[in-house]
XYZ file of C-alpha atoms in Angstrom:
394
model
C -12.193 12.243 -13.891
C -15.118 14.827 -14.069
C -16.463 17.711 -12.053
C -13.435 17.803 -9.512
C -14.012 21.747 -8.480
C -17.931 21.204 -8.396
C -17.154 18.392 -5.767
C -16.379 20.663 -3.033
C -19.375 22.860 -3.404
C -21.667 19.999 -3.741
C -20.507 17.884 -0.890
C -20.708 20.829 1.417
C -24.256 21.561 0.159
C -25.332 18.003 0.505
C -23.711 17.447 3.956
C -25.058 21.074 5.288
C -28.296 20.234 4.353
C -28.457 16.807 6.024
C -26.948 18.111 9.132
C -29.535 21.109 9.551
C -32.351 18.381 8.976
C -30.724 15.982 11.566
C -32.643 15.275 14.545
C -29.571 16.454 16.651
C -29.927 19.931 15.171
C -32.685 22.183 16.587
C -35.498 22.796 14.667
C -36.226 26.291 13.075
C -35.656 27.926 9.745
C -32.533 27.347 8.173
C -30.280 29.685 5.919
C -30.731 29.205 2.151
C -27.953 27.138 0.659
C -26.860 29.857 -1.483
C -26.404 32.066 1.522
C -24.526 29.521 3.416
C -22.280 28.872 0.493
C -21.526 32.607 0.052
C -20.729 32.641 3.817
C -18.114 29.768 3.628
C -16.597 31.107 0.420
C -16.028 34.497 2.237
C -14.753 32.887 5.378
C -12.412 30.348 3.621
C -11.134 33.108 1.268
C -10.378 35.333 4.493
C -8.536 32.434 6.152
C -6.743 31.076 3.142
C -5.261 34.459 2.821
C -3.570 34.280 6.128
C -2.922 30.479 6.472
C -0.435 27.984 5.342
C -0.441 25.989 2.602
C -1.176 22.230 3.671
C 2.179 20.401 4.363
C 2.521 17.239 2.113
C 5.258 16.128 4.275
C 3.448 13.468 6.167
C 4.513 9.954 5.553
C 2.965 6.652 4.398
C 3.811 3.724 6.322
C 7.271 2.588 6.406
C 8.913 -0.044 8.457
C 11.603 2.215 9.939
C 8.660 4.655 11.209
C 5.492 2.588 11.778
C 4.185 -0.802 12.422
C 0.988 -2.325 11.175
C -0.756 -1.295 14.349
C 0.340 2.327 14.597
C -1.493 5.195 12.397
C 0.259 6.655 9.543
C -0.169 9.696 7.299
C -2.165 11.380 9.852
C 0.650 13.969 10.578
C 0.851 17.218 9.003
C 0.116 20.934 9.500
C -3.606 22.095 9.519
C -5.025 22.750 6.393
C -5.879 26.083 5.078
C -9.357 25.799 6.355
C -7.930 25.586 9.993
C -8.917 23.014 12.434
C -12.294 22.527 14.065
C -11.056 23.163 17.652
C -8.059 25.208 19.053
C -7.440 29.074 19.352
C -5.684 29.366 15.647
C -8.791 29.322 13.704
C -8.605 32.358 11.961
C -11.896 33.366 10.046
C -13.102 29.821 10.463
C -14.545 30.607 13.807
C -17.534 32.116 11.726
C -18.331 28.459 10.616
C -20.612 26.062 12.523
C -18.706 22.966 13.231
C -20.653 20.623 11.384
C -20.147 23.080 8.165
C -16.381 23.127 8.944
C -16.198 19.224 8.985
C -18.000 19.175 5.634
C -15.608 21.488 4.192
C -12.798 19.267 5.452
C -14.710 16.178 4.207
C -15.369 17.755 0.768
C -11.802 18.398 -0.008
C -10.784 15.039 1.394
C -13.148 13.521 -1.397
C -11.701 15.655 -4.047
C -8.153 14.499 -3.296
C -9.732 10.840 -2.925
C -11.465 11.149 -6.173
C -8.349 12.225 -7.855
C -6.409 9.183 -6.392
C -9.051 6.541 -7.237
C -9.282 8.085 -10.935
C -5.331 7.831 -11.281
C -5.401 4.266 -9.900
C -8.060 3.325 -12.438
C -6.432 4.945 -15.358
C -2.728 3.908 -14.818
C -2.922 0.927 -12.500
C -6.154 -0.741 -13.668
C -5.649 0.575 -17.340
C -9.602 1.552 -17.273
C -9.999 4.260 -20.098
C -13.221 6.344 -19.711
C -15.635 5.539 -22.348
C -17.409 8.855 -21.975
C -15.946 12.258 -22.934
C -15.236 14.669 -19.840
C -17.787 17.545 -19.787
C -15.423 19.661 -17.964
C -11.868 19.962 -19.400
C -11.149 23.363 -17.866
C -12.617 26.130 -15.565
C -14.187 27.704 -18.570
C -16.465 25.024 -19.208
C -17.580 24.455 -15.634
C -20.897 26.101 -14.351
C -20.092 29.491 -12.816
C -22.565 28.869 -9.938
C -20.447 25.696 -8.896
C -16.944 27.134 -9.692
C -16.186 29.084 -6.338
C -14.081 31.247 -8.626
C -13.288 33.808 -5.750
C -12.446 30.870 -3.371
C -8.410 30.262 -2.905
C -7.944 27.394 -0.878
C -4.301 26.538 -0.146
C -3.093 29.536 -1.829
C -4.490 28.147 -5.386
C -7.004 29.592 -7.812
C -9.444 27.303 -9.357
C -7.372 27.405 -12.537
C -4.346 25.698 -10.663
C -6.262 22.863 -9.254
C -5.860 20.422 -12.060
C -8.291 19.871 -14.832
C -8.592 16.593 -17.085
C -5.693 14.442 -17.281
C -3.717 16.954 -15.297
C -5.585 16.076 -12.137
C -4.274 12.631 -12.276
C -0.924 11.212 -10.890
C 1.354 8.389 -12.412
C 3.946 7.891 -9.855
C 3.952 6.778 -6.341
C 5.539 10.080 -4.992
C 2.533 12.039 -6.444
C 0.082 9.590 -5.427
C 1.378 9.856 -1.889
C 0.871 13.707 -2.071
C -2.686 13.345 -3.026
C -3.102 10.709 -0.061
C -1.493 12.780 2.506
C -3.663 15.944 1.546
C -6.893 13.721 1.758
C -5.627 12.188 5.130
C -5.106 15.793 6.687
C -8.601 16.757 5.808
C -10.245 13.261 6.650
C -8.576 13.735 10.061
C -10.092 17.072 10.807
C -13.653 15.650 9.681
C -13.324 12.794 12.172
C -12.687 15.309 14.960
C -16.456 16.118 14.315
C -17.871 12.909 13.090
C -16.753 10.689 15.945
C -18.197 7.381 16.637
C -20.270 8.362 19.488
C -23.215 9.885 17.645
C -22.094 9.744 14.086
C -22.083 5.996 13.630
C -22.601 6.009 9.883
C -20.650 9.082 9.109
C -17.598 7.738 11.129
C -17.606 4.345 9.567
C -18.333 5.738 6.171
C -14.894 8.125 6.417
C -12.869 5.080 7.567
C -13.859 3.108 4.666
C -12.793 6.082 2.491
C -9.524 6.181 4.292
C -9.246 2.385 3.677
C -9.820 2.950 -0.167
C -7.185 5.695 -0.129
C -4.563 3.331 1.250
C -5.647 0.792 -1.161
C -4.975 3.034 -4.065
C -1.871 4.311 -2.686
C -0.812 0.736 -2.169
C -1.205 -0.037 -5.986
C 1.383 2.704 -6.796
C 3.901 1.147 -4.418
C 6.305 -1.528 -6.124
C 7.720 -2.888 -2.740
C 5.795 -5.832 -1.402
C 6.349 -5.196 2.206
C 5.602 -1.510 1.987
C 2.310 -2.365 0.086
C 1.341 -4.728 2.738
C 1.967 -2.529 5.664
C -0.272 0.029 3.822
C -3.142 -2.923 3.632
C -2.426 -3.516 7.235
C -3.426 0.027 8.252
C -6.762 -0.436 6.636
C -7.269 -3.646 9.078
C -6.154 -1.512 11.852
C -8.871 0.903 11.462
C -11.714 -1.363 10.851
C -11.109 -4.313 12.650
C -12.150 -2.880 15.972
C -15.632 -2.289 14.704
C -16.043 -5.656 13.250
C -19.023 -7.693 14.831
C -19.704 -4.778 17.376
C -22.479 -3.167 15.631
C -26.172 -3.778 15.953
C -27.052 -5.734 12.821
C -30.706 -4.674 13.024
C -30.011 -0.796 12.789
C -26.586 -0.809 10.935
C -26.804 -3.766 8.707
C -25.262 -2.540 5.745
C -22.341 -0.927 7.709
C -22.131 -4.605 9.376
C -21.599 -6.068 5.703
C -19.528 -3.272 4.682
C -17.094 -3.802 7.296
C -16.586 -7.658 7.157
C -16.418 -7.385 3.287
C -13.787 -4.859 3.519
C -11.755 -6.878 5.931
C -12.019 -9.939 4.064
C -10.637 -8.314 0.695
C -7.880 -6.755 2.763
C -6.909 -9.790 4.600
C -6.707 -11.736 1.110
C -4.540 -8.937 -0.300
C -2.290 -9.243 2.766
C -2.019 -13.013 2.348
C -1.196 -12.730 -1.227
C 1.625 -10.296 -0.230
C 3.088 -12.466 2.414
C 3.173 -15.163 -0.056
C 5.027 -12.967 -2.729
C 7.553 -11.804 0.106
C 8.031 -15.581 1.079
C 7.290 -14.910 4.591
C 6.789 -17.881 7.171
C 3.792 -20.025 6.279
C 2.264 -19.644 9.785
C 1.822 -15.726 8.918
C 0.282 -16.711 5.489
C -1.947 -18.940 7.025
C -2.917 -16.679 9.741
C -3.789 -14.004 7.125
C -5.691 -16.663 5.250
C -7.896 -17.465 8.208
C -8.603 -13.877 8.826
C -9.913 -13.831 5.281
C -11.929 -16.808 5.812
C -13.493 -15.671 8.995
C -14.463 -12.166 7.484
C -15.999 -13.465 4.479
C -17.842 -16.215 6.287
C -19.303 -13.370 8.646
C -20.256 -11.487 5.590
C -22.095 -14.409 3.943
C -23.887 -15.317 7.413
C -25.434 -11.658 7.324
C -27.730 -12.885 4.636
C -28.884 -15.660 6.448
C -32.216 -15.876 8.298
C -32.095 -15.684 11.219
C -29.001 -13.595 11.205
C -25.784 -15.910 11.791
C -24.281 -18.838 11.140
C -27.152 -21.084 12.099
C -29.808 -19.501 9.919
C -30.697 -20.230 6.252
C -29.541 -18.324 3.304
C -32.592 -17.213 1.086
C -33.152 -18.858 -2.139
C -32.036 -15.629 -4.072
C -30.509 -12.406 -2.759
C -32.891 -9.798 -4.143
C -30.994 -6.754 -4.149
C -28.894 -6.957 -7.641
C -25.877 -5.228 -6.092
C -25.972 -7.071 -2.754
C -26.057 -10.389 -4.918
C -23.052 -9.565 -6.658
C -21.041 -8.944 -3.317
C -22.222 -11.841 -2.025
C -21.062 -14.038 -4.919
C -17.607 -12.269 -5.185
C -17.289 -13.031 -1.282
C -18.532 -16.555 -1.543
C -16.341 -17.346 -4.675
C -13.296 -15.860 -2.962
C -14.187 -18.019 0.496
C -14.355 -20.882 -1.769
C -10.717 -20.300 -3.202
C -9.289 -19.740 0.240
C -10.942 -22.835 1.777
C -9.400 -25.020 -0.994
C -5.979 -23.199 -1.521
C -2.836 -23.541 0.224
C -4.085 -25.108 3.599
C -5.764 -27.922 1.980
C -2.805 -30.385 2.544
C -2.949 -29.584 6.157
C -6.823 -29.680 6.568
C -8.852 -32.574 8.052
C -11.260 -34.524 5.817
C -14.260 -32.545 7.446
C -12.728 -29.323 6.305
C -11.962 -30.370 2.694
C -15.591 -31.855 2.211
C -16.877 -28.322 3.586
C -14.919 -26.779 0.897
C -16.529 -28.886 -1.888
C -19.818 -28.346 -0.584
C -19.459 -24.667 -0.514
C -17.766 -24.409 -4.002
C -20.554 -26.594 -5.397
C -23.248 -24.690 -3.861
C -22.128 -21.354 -4.838
C -21.681 -22.730 -8.666
C -25.256 -24.278 -8.433
C -26.554 -20.744 -7.191
C -25.146 -18.862 -10.233
C -26.819 -21.859 -12.417
C -30.030 -21.824 -10.828
C -30.649 -18.180 -10.670
C -29.034 -17.589 -14.224
C -26.841 -14.928 -13.091
C -25.044 -12.885 -15.701
C -21.195 -12.547 -15.707
C -20.350 -15.249 -13.297
C -20.441 -18.093 -15.612
C -16.445 -18.249 -15.656
C -16.207 -18.217 -11.745
C -18.837 -20.886 -11.502
C -17.126 -23.018 -13.874
C -13.772 -22.416 -11.955
C -15.390 -23.334 -8.626
C -16.730 -26.662 -10.036
C -13.273 -27.359 -11.429
C -11.811 -26.959 -7.773
C -14.662 -28.901 -6.197
C -13.849 -31.850 -8.408
C -10.182 -31.651 -7.998
C -10.559 -32.003 -4.101
C -13.207 -34.799 -4.403
C -10.356 -36.646 -6.337
C -8.014 -35.731 -3.654
C -10.344 -36.909 -0.553
C -11.143 -40.170 -2.905
C -7.423 -40.910 -2.979
C -6.792 -40.034 0.569
C -9.640 -42.474 1.473
C -8.120 -45.407 -0.710
C -4.772 -44.852 0.816
C -6.299 -45.191 4.306
C -8.155 -48.343 3.444
C -5.135 -50.035 1.875
C -3.173 -49.366 5.032
């Protein structure tokens, strides 16, 4: 967990600069970044002195208060920065709407970074290899510290540094989640889909990540599943509606996120021992999203196209293989007994094709998955042969 205090400053600087250079903004001489940051510090300090602390009483999904299709954790009082609209804005009336949105976005990302780091440390058990360069405000560069800025009635010394910034229990994780959601909601007031496609969807992806991390702290399978359902509710309406020629990266990100989330929901439904029809529905959703994601690599775009001999970009290749192996496991999983011969043959071809890709291109770190795919393909082939023999015997 590093550079938490600097994240706010860096985020505002980066997004404000990008906003000033955007084609939607009038051309002209922009204020220097250091001058804009001083203005932000002054205005937020002034407003923080007269504003209430952000409420952490907003609730995460609960079956008694929400359904899979209703928004959750969006309630709560306005943050200390105020809102981007409405009469009660205090000192923030001096801020441009884009700057105010970026300040909210910076704080949201700060809380999300703490939640992600907590998930990695205490859920995934990932121990940082490199020592943290900033263990206290005293070791942080003064030009990035905003030492006179007092957001939410706290000084920089009270914001949490090192391990103190991390959480171990669900209640504490929920507090971070709710604080992040308050600011994400404010940022979305400015970064709406109409006009800010990339920014809007990126925020929705970060909200999905926040739900994912929060769910990992929740011990109850049903509540965990409801949190994952919130991820689907936010992203599913955008699936397949963007122009892939202009937003190919976003098209892929949405499909992959929905595939991963549907698979997690399927696993939780099985853990809850829910009716088989619900589990099968979640499995079919995951298959559909993973298939769509893989099809985005075809040329021409879509199921009728041909996959390249190799995915050139290393990061895209990794995601492609992860999705492909996940799809293979779903195709050969619990529905196998209920599927026709053609579906089982398709599963065998997909598993063997993905394993052959790894072997042919010598892709590192996927040897184990390739071996498992070959084993599953062989097992399904044996079942097919047995079924054919039984059919012939009749």
